[in-house]
């Protein structure tokens, strides 16, 4: 029911130069839920997120957030109203310190001056809540990708985000870093923060997500409890046509690496994919 939802997007339409990118698409996220949003390239996942966060203006449909009509003109405005997005390419300032990146836009001041002690303490507190203890005075570029993502998440939580959107967050992480990210996702859920997890890797979805919404050709084709949908059925529902497929790397192959490159070929009136160095599911 609507009152049980943190986010409700219904009947969302978006066209570019008259060509539909979204056609009556929908997405619902519950409070404290980790919700997977999946589909091949061009399915409409990114457009759906950009409509939600104000990067694109929708042509039709309704968005409710915390039970209230929600429409913003920019990702910055969406962030100020409780929705933060962590993009595949981390959108932080590499030569600035961890503290500066976490507190950028909400700097603490005392007597009109920047209160560095308060900001350093805030950055340390937020990162410590994820089990990360580092020198927050060092520049972001000194740290690996996983720690940089934790900084991006800490920044989102610092803005009191109620919904965090993660766009292909594990694409450049190794196995240990992925485990660290999943631990943080579970911590966000335990704290009542909802997460939209955009990915094409089935193992990841079954690891951390509660429900899954599948998109195809700009439409929402199915939403289901993650644990109740067998993997072979999930894979069969999501992909159609060319483009990247949902895949699972073989043991010993890095997630998101060369093992997830795909070749597509036609067979009769349908298409299927053969995973180069792995296998499709």
mmCIF file of C-alpha atoms in Angstrom:
data_model
loop_
_atom_site.group_PDB
_atom_site.id
_atom_site.type_symbol
_atom_site.label_atom_id
_atom_site.label_comp_id
_atom_site.label_asym_id
_atom_site.label_seq_id
_atom_site.Cartn_x
_atom_site.Cartn_y
_atom_site.Cartn_z
ATOM 1 C CA UNK A 1 0.000 0.000 0.000
ATOM 2 C CA UNK A 2 1.087 3.604 -0.655
ATOM 3 C CA UNK A 3 1.442 4.415 3.044
ATOM 4 C CA UNK A 4 3.979 1.575 3.359
ATOM 5 C CA UNK A 5 6.219 3.029 0.647
ATOM 6 C CA UNK A 6 9.095 5.462 0.883
ATOM 7 C CA UNK A 7 9.177 5.971 -2.893
ATOM 8 C CA UNK A 8 6.426 5.489 -5.456
ATOM 9 C CA UNK A 9 6.984 6.227 -9.150
ATOM 10 C CA UNK A 10 3.987 5.365 -11.345
ATOM 11 C CA UNK A 11 3.192 5.847 -15.020
ATOM 12 C CA UNK A 12 6.511 7.578 -15.723
ATOM 13 C CA UNK A 13 6.934 8.749 -19.323
ATOM 14 C CA UNK A 14 10.025 10.367 -20.817
ATOM 15 C CA UNK A 15 10.734 11.143 -24.463
ATOM 16 C CA UNK A 16 13.809 12.495 -26.194
ATOM 17 C CA UNK A 17 13.165 14.167 -29.560
ATOM 18 C CA UNK A 18 9.820 12.367 -29.649
ATOM 19 C CA UNK A 19 11.366 8.934 -29.045
ATOM 20 C CA UNK A 20 10.129 7.252 -25.846
ATOM 21 C CA UNK A 21 12.797 6.355 -23.305
ATOM 22 C CA UNK A 22 10.276 5.510 -20.576
ATOM 23 C CA UNK A 23 6.703 4.392 -21.183
ATOM 24 C CA UNK A 24 4.482 4.037 -18.118
ATOM 25 C CA UNK A 25 7.405 2.831 -16.005
ATOM 26 C CA UNK A 26 7.007 2.264 -12.271
ATOM 27 C CA UNK A 27 9.213 1.735 -9.236
ATOM 28 C CA UNK A 28 8.293 1.308 -5.576
ATOM 29 C CA UNK A 29 10.725 1.208 -2.654
ATOM 30 C CA UNK A 30 9.848 0.473 0.961
ATOM 31 C CA UNK A 31 11.488 2.053 4.017
ATOM 32 C CA UNK A 32 14.708 0.266 4.984
ATOM 33 C CA UNK A 33 14.651 -1.880 1.847
ATOM 34 C CA UNK A 34 17.510 -2.752 -0.500
ATOM 35 C CA UNK A 35 15.840 -2.790 -3.899
ATOM 36 C CA UNK A 36 17.540 -4.028 -7.071
ATOM 37 C CA UNK A 37 16.857 -2.234 -10.363
ATOM 38 C CA UNK A 38 18.034 -4.320 -13.291
ATOM 39 C CA UNK A 39 17.841 -4.609 -17.052
ATOM 40 C CA UNK A 40 20.117 -4.531 -20.067
ATOM 41 C CA UNK A 41 21.723 -1.355 -21.393
ATOM 42 C CA UNK A 42 18.983 0.869 -22.797
ATOM 43 C CA UNK A 43 16.268 -0.669 -20.617
ATOM 44 C CA UNK A 44 15.602 2.683 -18.958
ATOM 45 C CA UNK A 45 17.277 2.235 -15.554
ATOM 46 C CA UNK A 46 19.471 5.326 -15.778
ATOM 47 C CA UNK A 47 16.692 7.461 -17.229
ATOM 48 C CA UNK A 48 14.388 6.391 -14.402
ATOM 49 C CA UNK A 49 16.988 7.437 -11.818
ATOM 50 C CA UNK A 50 17.679 10.728 -13.599
ATOM 51 C CA UNK A 51 13.970 11.538 -13.696
ATOM 52 C CA UNK A 52 13.721 10.846 -9.971
ATOM 53 C CA UNK A 53 16.721 13.015 -9.087
ATOM 54 C CA UNK A 54 15.834 15.972 -11.305
ATOM 55 C CA UNK A 55 18.453 15.482 -13.997
ATOM 56 C CA UNK A 56 15.600 14.988 -16.506
ATOM 57 C CA UNK A 57 12.097 16.404 -16.285
ATOM 58 C CA UNK A 58 9.474 13.710 -16.716
ATOM 59 C CA UNK A 59 6.808 14.037 -19.423
ATOM 60 C CA UNK A 60 4.161 12.174 -17.461
ATOM 61 C CA UNK A 61 3.466 10.161 -14.352
ATOM 62 C CA UNK A 62 3.593 10.729 -10.616
ATOM 63 C CA UNK A 63 6.384 10.561 -8.034
ATOM 64 C CA UNK A 64 5.694 10.360 -4.300
ATOM 65 C CA UNK A 65 8.451 10.417 -1.670
ATOM 66 C CA UNK A 66 7.546 9.790 1.961
ATOM 67 C CA UNK A 67 3.904 10.085 0.900
ATOM 68 C CA UNK A 68 4.285 13.556 -0.608
ATOM 69 C CA UNK A 69 4.475 14.693 -4.256
ATOM 70 C CA UNK A 70 8.137 14.890 -5.231
ATOM 71 C CA UNK A 71 9.577 16.961 -8.061
ATOM 72 C CA UNK A 72 13.043 18.493 -8.088
ATOM 73 C CA UNK A 73 15.036 20.447 -10.629
ATOM 74 C CA UNK A 74 18.500 19.024 -9.966
ATOM 75 C CA UNK A 75 20.354 16.182 -8.208
ATOM 76 C CA UNK A 76 21.543 18.745 -5.652
ATOM 77 C CA UNK A 77 17.957 19.605 -4.778
ATOM 78 C CA UNK A 78 17.101 15.891 -4.582
ATOM 79 C CA UNK A 79 20.003 15.426 -2.163
ATOM 80 C CA UNK A 80 18.789 18.268 0.028
ATOM 81 C CA UNK A 81 15.388 16.553 0.188
ATOM 82 C CA UNK A 82 16.693 13.124 1.190
ATOM 83 C CA UNK A 83 17.697 11.296 -2.024
ATOM 84 C CA UNK A 84 21.414 10.860 -2.744
ATOM 85 C CA UNK A 85 22.960 9.131 -5.755
ATOM 86 C CA UNK A 86 26.374 7.461 -5.817
ATOM 87 C CA UNK A 87 27.359 7.150 -9.448
ATOM 88 C CA UNK A 88 29.537 4.525 -11.086
ATOM 89 C CA UNK A 89 32.147 7.236 -11.652
ATOM 90 C CA UNK A 90 32.653 8.665 -8.176
ATOM 91 C CA UNK A 91 31.650 12.323 -8.222
ATOM 92 C CA UNK A 92 34.013 13.694 -5.574
ATOM 93 C CA UNK A 93 37.030 16.025 -5.535
ATOM 94 C CA UNK A 94 40.195 13.862 -5.592
ATOM 95 C CA UNK A 95 42.705 16.484 -4.392
ATOM 96 C CA UNK A 96 40.544 17.547 -1.424
ATOM 97 C CA UNK A 97 40.605 15.785 1.944
ATOM 98 C CA UNK A 98 38.087 13.176 3.030
ATOM 99 C CA UNK A 99 36.637 15.718 5.445
ATOM 100 C CA UNK A 100 36.179 18.324 2.721
ATOM 101 C CA UNK A 101 34.453 15.810 0.432
ATOM 102 C CA UNK A 102 32.115 14.577 3.151
ATOM 103 C CA UNK A 103 31.209 18.046 4.443
ATOM 104 C CA UNK A 104 31.153 19.918 1.123
ATOM 105 C CA UNK A 105 28.005 22.012 0.986
ATOM 106 C CA UNK A 106 27.233 21.741 4.705
ATOM 107 C CA UNK A 107 30.428 23.044 6.288
ATOM 108 C CA UNK A 108 30.394 23.659 10.047
ATOM 109 C CA UNK A 109 31.212 27.204 11.084
ATOM 110 C CA UNK A 110 32.103 28.886 14.332
ATOM 111 C CA UNK A 111 32.222 32.648 14.687
ATOM 112 C CA UNK A 112 31.960 32.895 10.910
ATOM 113 C CA UNK A 113 35.024 30.675 10.330
ATOM 114 C CA UNK A 114 35.207 27.068 9.168
ATOM 115 C CA UNK A 115 35.208 24.776 12.200
ATOM 116 C CA UNK A 116 37.726 22.179 11.027
ATOM 117 C CA UNK A 117 37.771 20.298 14.333
ATOM 118 C CA UNK A 118 34.014 19.768 14.169
ATOM 119 C CA UNK A 119 34.150 18.718 10.514
ATOM 120 C CA UNK A 120 37.045 16.291 11.056
ATOM 121 C CA UNK A 121 35.142 14.752 13.971
ATOM 122 C CA UNK A 122 31.988 14.441 11.849
ATOM 123 C CA UNK A 123 33.888 12.769 8.992
ATOM 124 C CA UNK A 124 35.575 10.348 11.375
ATOM 125 C CA UNK A 125 32.240 9.524 13.030
ATOM 126 C CA UNK A 126 30.487 8.811 9.734
ATOM 127 C CA UNK A 127 33.297 6.616 8.397
ATOM 128 C CA UNK A 128 33.676 4.836 11.752
ATOM 129 C CA UNK A 129 29.993 3.864 11.545
ATOM 130 C CA UNK A 130 31.037 1.771 8.510
ATOM 131 C CA UNK A 131 34.028 0.306 10.348
ATOM 132 C CA UNK A 132 36.555 2.540 8.561
ATOM 133 C CA UNK A 133 39.291 4.283 10.540
ATOM 134 C CA UNK A 134 41.520 6.499 8.391
ATOM 135 C CA UNK A 135 43.151 9.923 8.496
ATOM 136 C CA UNK A 136 40.352 12.137 7.205
ATOM 137 C CA UNK A 137 42.817 14.979 6.600
ATOM 138 C CA UNK A 138 44.464 13.124 3.715
ATOM 139 C CA UNK A 139 43.332 13.778 0.126
ATOM 140 C CA UNK A 140 40.789 11.436 -1.425
ATOM 141 C CA UNK A 141 43.221 10.428 -4.184
ATOM 142 C CA UNK A 142 45.398 8.651 -1.589
ATOM 143 C CA UNK A 143 42.735 5.974 -1.051
ATOM 144 C CA UNK A 144 41.479 3.026 -3.073
ATOM 145 C CA UNK A 145 38.172 2.972 -4.915
ATOM 146 C CA UNK A 146 36.343 1.133 -2.135
ATOM 147 C CA UNK A 147 37.267 3.759 0.460
ATOM 148 C CA UNK A 148 36.293 6.519 -1.976
ATOM 149 C CA UNK A 149 32.867 4.920 -2.319
ATOM 150 C CA UNK A 150 32.557 4.793 1.464
ATOM 151 C CA UNK A 151 33.312 8.529 1.498
ATOM 152 C CA UNK A 152 30.551 9.092 -1.068
ATOM 153 C CA UNK A 153 28.124 7.096 1.091
ATOM 154 C CA UNK A 154 29.213 8.966 4.225
ATOM 155 C CA UNK A 155 28.572 12.228 2.391
ATOM 156 C CA UNK A 156 25.072 11.008 1.489
ATOM 157 C CA UNK A 157 24.325 10.029 5.080
ATOM 158 C CA UNK A 158 25.674 13.377 6.238
ATOM 159 C CA UNK A 159 22.911 14.980 4.201
ATOM 160 C CA UNK A 160 20.402 12.822 6.135
ATOM 161 C CA UNK A 161 19.583 10.738 3.073
ATOM 162 C CA UNK A 162 16.548 8.482 3.436
ATOM 163 C CA UNK A 163 17.178 6.881 0.045
ATOM 164 C CA UNK A 164 20.623 6.127 -1.394
ATOM 165 C CA UNK A 165 20.905 5.146 -5.061
ATOM 166 C CA UNK A 166 23.980 3.099 -6.028
ATOM 167 C CA UNK A 167 24.654 2.911 -9.765
ATOM 168 C CA UNK A 168 26.773 -0.171 -10.604
ATOM 169 C CA UNK A 169 28.731 0.339 -7.356
ATOM 170 C CA UNK A 170 30.924 -2.781 -7.663
ATOM 171 C CA UNK A 171 32.065 -2.270 -11.253
ATOM 172 C CA UNK A 172 35.652 -1.405 -10.248
ATOM 173 C CA UNK A 173 35.938 -3.246 -6.914
ATOM 174 C CA UNK A 174 37.775 -6.446 -6.106
ATOM 175 C CA UNK A 175 36.257 -9.240 -4.025
ATOM 176 C CA UNK A 176 37.363 -7.849 -0.661
ATOM 177 C CA UNK A 177 36.151 -4.357 -1.519
ATOM 178 C CA UNK A 178 32.779 -5.735 -2.629
ATOM 179 C CA UNK A 179 32.438 -7.461 0.746
ATOM 180 C CA UNK A 180 33.144 -4.125 2.457
ATOM 181 C CA UNK A 181 30.493 -2.395 0.356
ATOM 182 C CA UNK A 182 27.901 -5.076 1.132
ATOM 183 C CA UNK A 183 28.600 -4.657 4.845
ATOM 184 C CA UNK A 184 27.876 -0.935 4.519
ATOM 185 C CA UNK A 185 24.691 -1.598 2.529
ATOM 186 C CA UNK A 186 23.469 -3.890 5.306
ATOM 187 C CA UNK A 187 24.334 -1.222 7.866
ATOM 188 C CA UNK A 188 22.313 1.363 5.932
ATOM 189 C CA UNK A 189 19.369 -1.025 5.900
ATOM 190 C CA UNK A 190 19.697 -1.632 9.635
ATOM 191 C CA UNK A 191 19.634 2.136 10.163
ATOM 192 C CA UNK A 192 16.385 2.407 8.201
ATOM 193 C CA UNK A 193 17.905 3.896 5.044
ATOM 194 C CA UNK A 194 16.541 2.532 1.761
ATOM 195 C CA UNK A 195 18.919 1.624 -1.075
ATOM 196 C CA UNK A 196 18.291 1.290 -4.809
ATOM 197 C CA UNK A 197 21.010 -1.040 -6.087
ATOM 198 C CA UNK A 198 21.500 -0.805 -9.863
ATOM 199 C CA UNK A 199 23.473 -3.784 -11.166
ATOM 200 C CA UNK A 200 23.567 -6.562 -13.742
ATOM 201 C CA UNK A 201 25.412 -9.129 -11.585
ATOM 202 C CA UNK A 202 23.001 -11.740 -10.236
ATOM 203 C CA UNK A 203 25.188 -12.951 -7.376
ATOM 204 C CA UNK A 204 25.327 -9.429 -5.981
ATOM 205 C CA UNK A 205 21.573 -8.997 -6.190
ATOM 206 C CA UNK A 206 20.902 -12.216 -4.278
ATOM 207 C CA UNK A 207 23.556 -11.253 -1.734
ATOM 208 C CA UNK A 208 22.105 -7.947 -0.542
ATOM 209 C CA UNK A 209 18.744 -7.132 -2.166
ATOM 210 C CA UNK A 210 15.247 -7.741 -0.767
ATOM 211 C CA UNK A 211 13.238 -7.154 -3.952
ATOM 212 C CA UNK A 212 13.988 -6.675 -7.614
ATOM 213 C CA UNK A 213 12.394 -4.552 -10.332
ATOM 214 C CA UNK A 214 13.137 -5.570 -13.920
ATOM 215 C CA UNK A 215 13.006 -3.055 -16.770
ATOM 216 C CA UNK A 216 12.958 -3.668 -20.493
ATOM 217 C CA UNK A 217 12.571 -1.214 -23.369
ATOM 218 C CA UNK A 218 11.606 1.645 -21.059
ATOM 219 C CA UNK A 219 8.914 -0.326 -19.243
ATOM 220 C CA UNK A 220 8.715 -2.075 -15.895
ATOM 221 C CA UNK A 221 8.068 -5.730 -16.624
ATOM 222 C CA UNK A 222 8.176 -7.274 -13.145
ATOM 223 C CA UNK A 223 8.755 -6.604 -9.456
ATOM 224 C CA UNK A 224 9.283 -9.574 -7.146
ATOM 225 C CA UNK A 225 10.763 -10.697 -3.859
ATOM 226 C CA UNK A 226 14.381 -11.490 -4.622
ATOM 227 C CA UNK A 227 14.575 -14.743 -2.711
ATOM 228 C CA UNK A 228 11.426 -16.108 -4.361
ATOM 229 C CA UNK A 229 12.599 -15.669 -7.940
ATOM 230 C CA UNK A 230 14.928 -18.421 -9.203
ATOM 231 C CA UNK A 231 18.045 -17.097 -10.898
ATOM 232 C CA UNK A 232 17.383 -18.723 -14.253
ATOM 233 C CA UNK A 233 13.899 -17.170 -14.350
ATOM 234 C CA UNK A 234 15.262 -13.762 -13.339
ATOM 235 C CA UNK A 235 17.833 -13.858 -16.115
ATOM 236 C CA UNK A 236 15.272 -15.024 -18.660
ATOM 237 C CA UNK A 237 12.903 -12.195 -17.753
ATOM 238 C CA UNK A 238 15.389 -9.316 -17.835
ATOM 239 C CA UNK A 239 17.406 -9.439 -21.078
ATOM 240 C CA UNK A 240 16.151 -9.068 -24.639
ATOM 241 C CA UNK A 241 17.931 -8.047 -27.781
ATOM 242 C CA UNK A 242 21.536 -6.873 -27.858
ATOM 243 C CA UNK A 243 23.575 -5.217 -25.191
ATOM 244 C CA UNK A 244 24.989 -6.400 -21.901
ATOM 245 C CA UNK A 245 23.355 -9.323 -20.161
ATOM 246 C CA UNK A 246 22.940 -10.186 -16.541
ATOM 247 C CA UNK A 247 25.871 -12.387 -15.779
ATOM 248 C CA UNK A 248 27.766 -14.174 -13.082
ATOM 249 C CA UNK A 249 31.564 -14.431 -13.343
ATOM 250 C CA UNK A 250 33.180 -17.804 -12.873
ATOM 251 C CA UNK A 251 35.144 -18.434 -9.677
ATOM 252 C CA UNK A 252 38.565 -16.850 -9.865
ATOM 253 C CA UNK A 253 37.503 -14.181 -12.345
ATOM 254 C CA UNK A 254 37.155 -10.586 -11.108
ATOM 255 C CA UNK A 255 33.607 -9.232 -11.022
ATOM 256 C CA UNK A 256 33.004 -6.729 -13.783
ATOM 257 C CA UNK A 257 36.273 -7.552 -15.560
ATOM 258 C CA UNK A 258 36.971 -9.223 -18.874
ATOM 259 C CA UNK A 259 34.961 -12.207 -17.679
ATOM 260 C CA UNK A 260 31.784 -10.184 -18.093
ATOM 261 C CA UNK A 261 32.301 -9.206 -21.712
ATOM 262 C CA UNK A 262 29.502 -10.575 -23.850
ATOM 263 C CA UNK A 263 29.046 -11.634 -27.424
ATOM 264 C CA UNK A 264 25.564 -11.799 -28.871
ATOM 265 C CA UNK A 265 24.439 -13.729 -31.906
ATOM 266 C CA UNK A 266 21.078 -14.496 -33.451
ATOM 267 C CA UNK A 267 19.484 -17.909 -33.449
ATOM 268 C CA UNK A 268 16.216 -18.136 -35.372
ATOM 269 C CA UNK A 269 13.892 -15.393 -34.103
ATOM 270 C CA UNK A 270 15.489 -14.851 -30.722
ATOM 271 C CA UNK A 271 18.875 -13.811 -29.438
ATOM 272 C CA UNK A 272 21.115 -15.266 -26.825
ATOM 273 C CA UNK A 273 24.463 -14.383 -25.343
ATOM 274 C CA UNK A 274 27.646 -16.267 -24.845
ATOM 275 C CA UNK A 275 29.830 -15.001 -22.048
ATOM 276 C CA UNK A 276 33.462 -14.594 -23.064
ATOM 277 C CA UNK A 277 35.541 -16.210 -20.347
ATOM 278 C CA UNK A 278 32.500 -16.983 -18.218
ATOM 279 C CA UNK A 279 28.949 -18.158 -18.771
ATOM 280 C CA UNK A 280 25.554 -16.551 -18.963
ATOM 281 C CA UNK A 281 22.752 -17.371 -16.528
#
